[in-house]
XYZ file of C-alpha atoms in Angstrom:
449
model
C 2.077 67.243 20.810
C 3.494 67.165 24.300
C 7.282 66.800 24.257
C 9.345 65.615 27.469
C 11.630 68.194 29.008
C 14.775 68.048 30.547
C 14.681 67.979 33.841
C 18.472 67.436 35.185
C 21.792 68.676 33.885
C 22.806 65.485 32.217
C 20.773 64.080 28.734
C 19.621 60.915 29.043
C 21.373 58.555 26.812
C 18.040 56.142 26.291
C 15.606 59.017 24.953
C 18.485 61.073 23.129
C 19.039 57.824 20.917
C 15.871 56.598 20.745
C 13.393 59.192 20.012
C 12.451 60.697 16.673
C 14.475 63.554 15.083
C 12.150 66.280 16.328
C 11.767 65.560 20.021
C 15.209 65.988 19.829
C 15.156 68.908 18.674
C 12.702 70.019 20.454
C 14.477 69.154 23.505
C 17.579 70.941 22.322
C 15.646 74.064 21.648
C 14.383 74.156 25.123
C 17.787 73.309 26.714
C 19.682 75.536 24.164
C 17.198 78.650 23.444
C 20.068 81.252 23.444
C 22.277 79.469 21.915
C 20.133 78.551 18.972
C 19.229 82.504 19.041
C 23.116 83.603 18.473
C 23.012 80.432 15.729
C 20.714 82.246 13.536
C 22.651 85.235 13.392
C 25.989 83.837 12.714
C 27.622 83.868 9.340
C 27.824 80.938 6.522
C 28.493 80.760 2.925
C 25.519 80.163 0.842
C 25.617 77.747 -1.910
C 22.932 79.184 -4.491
C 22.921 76.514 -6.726
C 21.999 73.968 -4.364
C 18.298 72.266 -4.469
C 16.849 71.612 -1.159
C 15.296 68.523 0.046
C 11.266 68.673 0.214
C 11.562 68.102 3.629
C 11.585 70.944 6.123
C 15.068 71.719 7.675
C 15.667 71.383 11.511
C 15.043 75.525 11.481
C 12.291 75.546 9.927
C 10.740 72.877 12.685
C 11.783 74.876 15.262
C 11.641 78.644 14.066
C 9.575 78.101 10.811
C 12.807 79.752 8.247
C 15.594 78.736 7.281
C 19.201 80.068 9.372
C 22.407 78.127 7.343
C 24.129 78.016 10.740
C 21.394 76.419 12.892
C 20.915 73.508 9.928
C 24.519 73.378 10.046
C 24.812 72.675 13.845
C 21.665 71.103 14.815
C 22.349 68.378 11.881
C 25.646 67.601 13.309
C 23.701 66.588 16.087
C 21.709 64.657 14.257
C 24.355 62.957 12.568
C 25.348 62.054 16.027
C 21.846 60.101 16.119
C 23.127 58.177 12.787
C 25.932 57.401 13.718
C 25.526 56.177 16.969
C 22.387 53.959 15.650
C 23.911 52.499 12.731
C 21.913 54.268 10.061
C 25.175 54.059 7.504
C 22.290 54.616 4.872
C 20.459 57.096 6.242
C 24.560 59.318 6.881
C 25.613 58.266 3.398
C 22.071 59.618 1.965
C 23.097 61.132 -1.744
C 26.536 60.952 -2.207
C 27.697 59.732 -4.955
C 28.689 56.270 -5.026
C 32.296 56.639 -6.291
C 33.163 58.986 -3.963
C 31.018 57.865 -1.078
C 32.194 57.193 2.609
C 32.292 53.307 2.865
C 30.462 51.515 5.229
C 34.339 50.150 6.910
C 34.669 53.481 7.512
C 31.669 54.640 8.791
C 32.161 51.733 11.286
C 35.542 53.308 12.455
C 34.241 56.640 13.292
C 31.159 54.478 14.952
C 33.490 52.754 17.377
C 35.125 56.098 18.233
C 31.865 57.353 19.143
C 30.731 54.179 21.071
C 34.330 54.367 22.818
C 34.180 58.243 23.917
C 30.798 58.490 24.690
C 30.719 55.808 28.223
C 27.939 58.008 30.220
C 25.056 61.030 30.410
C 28.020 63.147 31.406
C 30.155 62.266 27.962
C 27.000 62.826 25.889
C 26.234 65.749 27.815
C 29.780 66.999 27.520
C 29.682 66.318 23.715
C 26.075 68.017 22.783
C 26.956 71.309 24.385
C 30.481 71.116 22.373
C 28.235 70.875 19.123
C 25.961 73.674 19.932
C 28.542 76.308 21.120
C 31.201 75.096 18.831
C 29.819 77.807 16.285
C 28.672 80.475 18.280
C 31.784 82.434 17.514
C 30.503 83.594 14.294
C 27.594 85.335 15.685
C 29.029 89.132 15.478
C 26.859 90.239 18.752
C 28.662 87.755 21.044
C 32.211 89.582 20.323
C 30.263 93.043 20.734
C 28.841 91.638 23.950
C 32.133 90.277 25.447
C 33.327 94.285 24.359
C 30.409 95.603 26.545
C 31.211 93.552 29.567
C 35.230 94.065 29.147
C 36.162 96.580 27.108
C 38.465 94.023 24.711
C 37.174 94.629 21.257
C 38.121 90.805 20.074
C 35.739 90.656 17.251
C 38.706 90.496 14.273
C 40.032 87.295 15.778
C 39.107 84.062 14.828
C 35.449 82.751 16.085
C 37.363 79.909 17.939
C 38.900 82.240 19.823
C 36.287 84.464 20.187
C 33.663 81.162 21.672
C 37.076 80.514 24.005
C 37.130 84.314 25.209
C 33.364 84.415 25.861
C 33.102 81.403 27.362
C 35.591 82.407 30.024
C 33.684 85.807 30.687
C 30.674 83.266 31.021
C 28.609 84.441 28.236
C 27.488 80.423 26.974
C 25.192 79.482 29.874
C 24.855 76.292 28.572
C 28.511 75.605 29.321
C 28.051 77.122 32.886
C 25.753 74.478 33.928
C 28.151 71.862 33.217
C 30.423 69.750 35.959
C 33.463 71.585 36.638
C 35.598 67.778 35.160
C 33.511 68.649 32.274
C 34.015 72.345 32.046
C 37.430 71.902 32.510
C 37.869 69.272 29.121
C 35.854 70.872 27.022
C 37.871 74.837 28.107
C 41.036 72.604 26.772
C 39.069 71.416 23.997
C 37.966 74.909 23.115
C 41.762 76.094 23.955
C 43.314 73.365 21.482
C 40.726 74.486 18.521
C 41.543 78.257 19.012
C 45.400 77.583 18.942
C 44.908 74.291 16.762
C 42.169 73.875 14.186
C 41.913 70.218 12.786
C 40.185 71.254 9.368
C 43.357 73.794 8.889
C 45.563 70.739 8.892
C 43.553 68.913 7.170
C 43.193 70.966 4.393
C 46.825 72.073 4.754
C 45.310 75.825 5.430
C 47.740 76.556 9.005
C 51.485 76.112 9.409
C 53.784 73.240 11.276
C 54.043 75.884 14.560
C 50.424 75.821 14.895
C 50.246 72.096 16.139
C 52.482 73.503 19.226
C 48.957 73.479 21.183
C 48.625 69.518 20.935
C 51.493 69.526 23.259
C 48.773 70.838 26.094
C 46.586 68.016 25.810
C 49.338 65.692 26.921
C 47.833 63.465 30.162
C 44.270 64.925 28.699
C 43.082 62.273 26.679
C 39.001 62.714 27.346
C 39.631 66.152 26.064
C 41.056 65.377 22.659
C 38.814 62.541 22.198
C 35.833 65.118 22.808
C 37.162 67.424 20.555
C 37.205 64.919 18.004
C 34.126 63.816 18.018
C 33.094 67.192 17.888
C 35.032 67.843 14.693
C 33.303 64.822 13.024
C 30.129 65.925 13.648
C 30.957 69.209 12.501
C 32.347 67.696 9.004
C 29.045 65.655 9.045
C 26.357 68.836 9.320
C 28.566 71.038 6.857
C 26.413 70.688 4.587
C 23.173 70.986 6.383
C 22.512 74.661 5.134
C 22.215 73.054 1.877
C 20.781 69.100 2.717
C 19.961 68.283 5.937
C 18.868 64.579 5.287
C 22.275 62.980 5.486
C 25.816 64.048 5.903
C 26.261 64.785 2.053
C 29.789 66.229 2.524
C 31.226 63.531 4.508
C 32.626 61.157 1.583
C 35.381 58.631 2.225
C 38.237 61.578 0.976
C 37.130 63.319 4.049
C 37.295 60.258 6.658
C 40.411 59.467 4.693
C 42.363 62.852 5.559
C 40.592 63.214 9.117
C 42.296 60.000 10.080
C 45.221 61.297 9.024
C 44.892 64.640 11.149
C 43.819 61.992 13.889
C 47.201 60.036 13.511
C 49.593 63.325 13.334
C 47.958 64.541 16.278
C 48.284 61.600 17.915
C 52.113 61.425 17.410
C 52.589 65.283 18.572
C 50.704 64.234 21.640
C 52.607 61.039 21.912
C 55.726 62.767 21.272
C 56.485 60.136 18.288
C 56.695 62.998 15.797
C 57.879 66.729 15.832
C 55.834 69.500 14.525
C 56.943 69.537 11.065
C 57.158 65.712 10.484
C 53.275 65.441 11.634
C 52.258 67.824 9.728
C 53.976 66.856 6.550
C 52.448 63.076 7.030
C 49.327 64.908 6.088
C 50.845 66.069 3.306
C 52.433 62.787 2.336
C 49.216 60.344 2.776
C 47.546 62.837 0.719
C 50.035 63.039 -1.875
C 50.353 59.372 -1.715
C 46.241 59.108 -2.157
C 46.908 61.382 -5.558
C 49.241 59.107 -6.539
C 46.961 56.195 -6.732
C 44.528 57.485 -9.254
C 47.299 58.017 -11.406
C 49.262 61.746 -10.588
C 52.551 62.423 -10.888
C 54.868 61.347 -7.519
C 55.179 64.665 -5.268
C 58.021 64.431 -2.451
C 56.794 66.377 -0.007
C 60.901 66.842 1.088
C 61.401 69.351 -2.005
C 59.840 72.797 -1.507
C 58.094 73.225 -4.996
C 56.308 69.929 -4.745
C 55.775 70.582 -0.511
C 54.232 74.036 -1.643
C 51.983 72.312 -4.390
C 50.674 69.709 -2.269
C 49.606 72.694 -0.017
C 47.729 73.993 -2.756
C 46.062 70.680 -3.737
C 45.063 69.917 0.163
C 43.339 73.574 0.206
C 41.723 73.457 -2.940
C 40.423 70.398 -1.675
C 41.693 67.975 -5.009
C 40.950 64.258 -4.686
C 40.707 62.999 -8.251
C 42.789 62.872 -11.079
C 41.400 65.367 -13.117
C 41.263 68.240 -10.620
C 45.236 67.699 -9.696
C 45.772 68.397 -13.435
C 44.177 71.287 -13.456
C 46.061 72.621 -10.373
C 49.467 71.027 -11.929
C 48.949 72.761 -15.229
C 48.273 75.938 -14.055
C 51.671 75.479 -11.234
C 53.772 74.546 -14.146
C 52.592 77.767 -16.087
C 52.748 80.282 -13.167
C 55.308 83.297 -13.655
C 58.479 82.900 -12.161
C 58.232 85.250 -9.488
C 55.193 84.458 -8.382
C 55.483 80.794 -8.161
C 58.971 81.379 -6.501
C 57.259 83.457 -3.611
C 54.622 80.654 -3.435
C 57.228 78.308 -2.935
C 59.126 80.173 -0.207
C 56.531 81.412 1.570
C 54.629 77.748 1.448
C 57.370 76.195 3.120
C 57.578 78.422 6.486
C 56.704 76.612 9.296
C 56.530 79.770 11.597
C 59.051 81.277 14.382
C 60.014 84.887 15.491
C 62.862 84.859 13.197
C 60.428 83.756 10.092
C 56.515 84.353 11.343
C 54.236 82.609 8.821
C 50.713 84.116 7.561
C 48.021 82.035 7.937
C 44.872 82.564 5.288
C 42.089 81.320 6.554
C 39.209 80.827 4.306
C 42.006 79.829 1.726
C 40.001 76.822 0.948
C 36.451 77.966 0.382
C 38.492 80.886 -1.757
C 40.263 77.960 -4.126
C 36.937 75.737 -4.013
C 34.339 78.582 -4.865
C 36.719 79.860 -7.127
C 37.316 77.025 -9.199
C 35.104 74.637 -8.897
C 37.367 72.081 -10.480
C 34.720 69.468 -10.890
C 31.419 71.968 -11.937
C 31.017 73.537 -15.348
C 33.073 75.416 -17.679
C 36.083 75.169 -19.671
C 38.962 74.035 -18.499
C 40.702 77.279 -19.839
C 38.159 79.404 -18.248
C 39.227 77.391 -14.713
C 43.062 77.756 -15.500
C 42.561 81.616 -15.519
C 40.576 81.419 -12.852
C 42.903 79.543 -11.092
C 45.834 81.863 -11.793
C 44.245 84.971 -10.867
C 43.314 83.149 -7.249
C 47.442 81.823 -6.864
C 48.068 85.174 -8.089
C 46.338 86.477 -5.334
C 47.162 83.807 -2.551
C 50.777 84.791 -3.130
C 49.866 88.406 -1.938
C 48.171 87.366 0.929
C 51.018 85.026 2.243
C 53.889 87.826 1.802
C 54.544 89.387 4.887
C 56.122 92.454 4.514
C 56.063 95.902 6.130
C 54.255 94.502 9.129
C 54.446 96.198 12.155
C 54.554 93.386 14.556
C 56.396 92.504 18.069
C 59.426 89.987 18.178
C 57.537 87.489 19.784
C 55.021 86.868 16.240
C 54.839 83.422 14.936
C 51.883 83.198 12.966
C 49.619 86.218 11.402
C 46.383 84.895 10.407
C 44.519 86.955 7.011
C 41.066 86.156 6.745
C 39.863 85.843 3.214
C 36.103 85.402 3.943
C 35.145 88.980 2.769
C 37.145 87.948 -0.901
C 35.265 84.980 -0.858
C 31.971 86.204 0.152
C 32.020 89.137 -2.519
C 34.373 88.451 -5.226
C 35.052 84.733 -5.676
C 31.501 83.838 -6.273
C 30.514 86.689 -8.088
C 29.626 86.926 -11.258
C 32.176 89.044 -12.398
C 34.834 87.506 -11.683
C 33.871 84.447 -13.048
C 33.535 86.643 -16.124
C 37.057 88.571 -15.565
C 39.027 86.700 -13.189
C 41.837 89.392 -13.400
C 39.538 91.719 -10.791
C 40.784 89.607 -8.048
C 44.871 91.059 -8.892
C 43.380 94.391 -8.104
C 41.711 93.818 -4.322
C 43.643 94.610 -1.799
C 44.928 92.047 0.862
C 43.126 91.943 4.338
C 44.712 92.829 7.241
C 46.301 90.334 9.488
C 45.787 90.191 13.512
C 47.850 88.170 15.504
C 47.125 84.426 16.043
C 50.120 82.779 17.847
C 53.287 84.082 19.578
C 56.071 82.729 21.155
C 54.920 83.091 24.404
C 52.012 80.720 23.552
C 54.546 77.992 22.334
């Protein structure tokens, strides 16, 4: 089959929304071949109890295997395709129905989406967000920007890393681009390196972290590009796994992205300070809790502040789960819930820098699994040993850092990667008190506020 190429620097808006799944792909694959190459070697988390559609995945049409990352990104772009079209059905695909994204909903994001996207350039702009968004997590394109500069950058975060490489012009996809449209999507890149929307939204990064919003004042195309960019993210998370619908996008999700959505908006706005936006988060969430029928947490005392941390990372929406996580809180040794509590509640400054765990969630979600199988004692110890744990990581002490520190971010991928989901520590979750606690690297300092 002959496919049609692309043949100027803008994508046509007609034939991107109006041909079949794999001419698009096709067509990204011919205007994206080395980004799609640094796709398949960058890192994901592998589910291996999830069944995969019949179907072949948008890797396997293009490079006949499977590569998690590629599914993940190319059915973001996809979703795109859904939403933009109206296929509600088609996006909502298997999730469950109590828990599934409503169709009001799904007609919110669609109107942000029909109100960003107003030319070839916007879609243009957008696609080559979604492509390079993840190409930070490819290890040879921090070994490559070492080659070319000597900066070994590869224990930062892969935001920054995508933000650093772009710069020393390494994406050549983002090279071809207008320099209006360079220039958004550099801030765009920028804000997600400084400010990541899932680590508010999951309650994962700290009030002084939202500083960067404060850039994208008098930027508005840029924030509404990153935006969309972060939907469509949410919407192929799951593609490694399903890649017929946007199974992880349910109506908790939309729920707390609007929320990130509003407290950014009132740090850019300058409605809100830090602190205040980010504890809305907190409060909708706590307020969402609330309605299935947990206990009142105000998110103005530290214990309950620090808990509703905890339930935004492990990712709790129902009733059941916040149990779990409440029973466990009310159990934890003194000491240890004490330093949760104190070190929960820093917001980050050179007097007080705050550690920043990222991978936090996937450690509480893989390690739990509130909602899978197993006892609900044989969750509580899990549980502990993980808060046990988490309280290591978020202790700063002996750290040899400058005066201008505000946030050190501790990446628990590795943990989560080889411990949480092993077998044996589902069989001894105690193992976990013995690992020792990854190093930190800078991720925000004064000077950037």
């Amino acid at each position: 089959m002959a496919y049609p190429t692309i043949t100027s620097c803008s994508i046509n808006v007609t034939s991107f929304f109006a041909n079949t799944d794999e001419i698009i792909l096709r067509l990204i694959q011919e205007r994206f071949p080395q980004e799609l190459e640094r796709l398949k070697r960058a890192y994901s988390i592998p589910n291996p109890n999830a069944t995969p559609p019949s179907t072949a995945s948008p890797s396997q049409i293009l490079f006949g295997s499977q590569f998690g990352e590629v599914n993940r990104t190319l059915v973001g772009l996809i979703a795109l395709r859904w939403i933009y079209n109206d296929q509600y059905d088609t996006f909502r695909g298997t999730q469950p129905d109590p828990v599934a994204l409503t169709r009001e909903s799904f007609n919110w994001m669609r109107q942000v989406f029909k109100a960003g996207l107003n030319s070839e350039d916007d879609l243009t702009a957008l696609i080559t967000s979604i492509v390079v968004n993840d190409l930070g997590k490819d290890p040879q394109l921090a070994a490559d920007y070492c080659s070319g500069t000597g900066e070994d950058i590869s224990a930062q975060n892969h935001d920054l890393i995508l933000l650093k490489a772009v710069e020393a012009g390494l994406v050549p996809s983002f090279d071809r681009l207008p320099e209006n449209d360079k220039a958004d999507i550099r801030r765009g890149m920028k804000l997600g390196a400084e400010f990541n929307f899932g680590q508010l939204a999951q309650a994962e990064n700290v009030p002084v972290c939202l500083t960067a919003l404060l850039e994208i004042r008098g930027h508005s195309r840029a924030f509404e590009l990153r935006f969309m960019e972060l939907l469509l993210d949410i919407a192929g998370a799951s593609g490694h796994e399903d890649w017929t619908c946007a199974k992880r996008f349910l109506q908790s999700t939309l729920d707390t992205y609007r929320n990130v959505y509003d407290a950014a908006q009132a740090v850019i706005s300058g409605s809100m300070g830090l602190r205040d936006a980010y504890d809305l988060v907190l409060v909708r969430r706590s307020q969402m809790l609330h309605e299935k029928g947990f206990r009142h947490l105000d998110i103005a005392n530290a214990e309950d502040r620090a808990l509703m941390r905890l339930l935004c990372m492990g990712g709790v929406a129902n009733l059941s789960a916040a149990q779990l996580y409440d029973s466990v809180w009310v159990d934890l040794e003194v000491e240890t819930k004490a330093s949760l509590i104190s070190d929960l509640n820093i917001d980050g400054s050179v007097d007080q820098p705050a550690i920043l765990p990222t991978y936090a969630p996937a450690l509480l979600r893989k390690g739990v699994d509130a909602n899978g199988p197993g006892s609900t004692d044989e969750k509580r110890k899990r549980l502990r040993s993980l808060l046990r744990y988490l309280c290591r990581v978020l202790k700063l002490t002996g750290a040899n850092i400058d005066g201008s520190v505000v946030v050190i971010e501790r990446s628990l991928l590795t943990i989560v990667q080889d411990i949480v989901g092993s077998e044996d520590f589902w069989a001894n979750p105690e193992i976990l008190e013995a690992k020792e606690v990854p190093e930190g690297v800078v991720a925000q300092t004064s000077r950037n506020i």
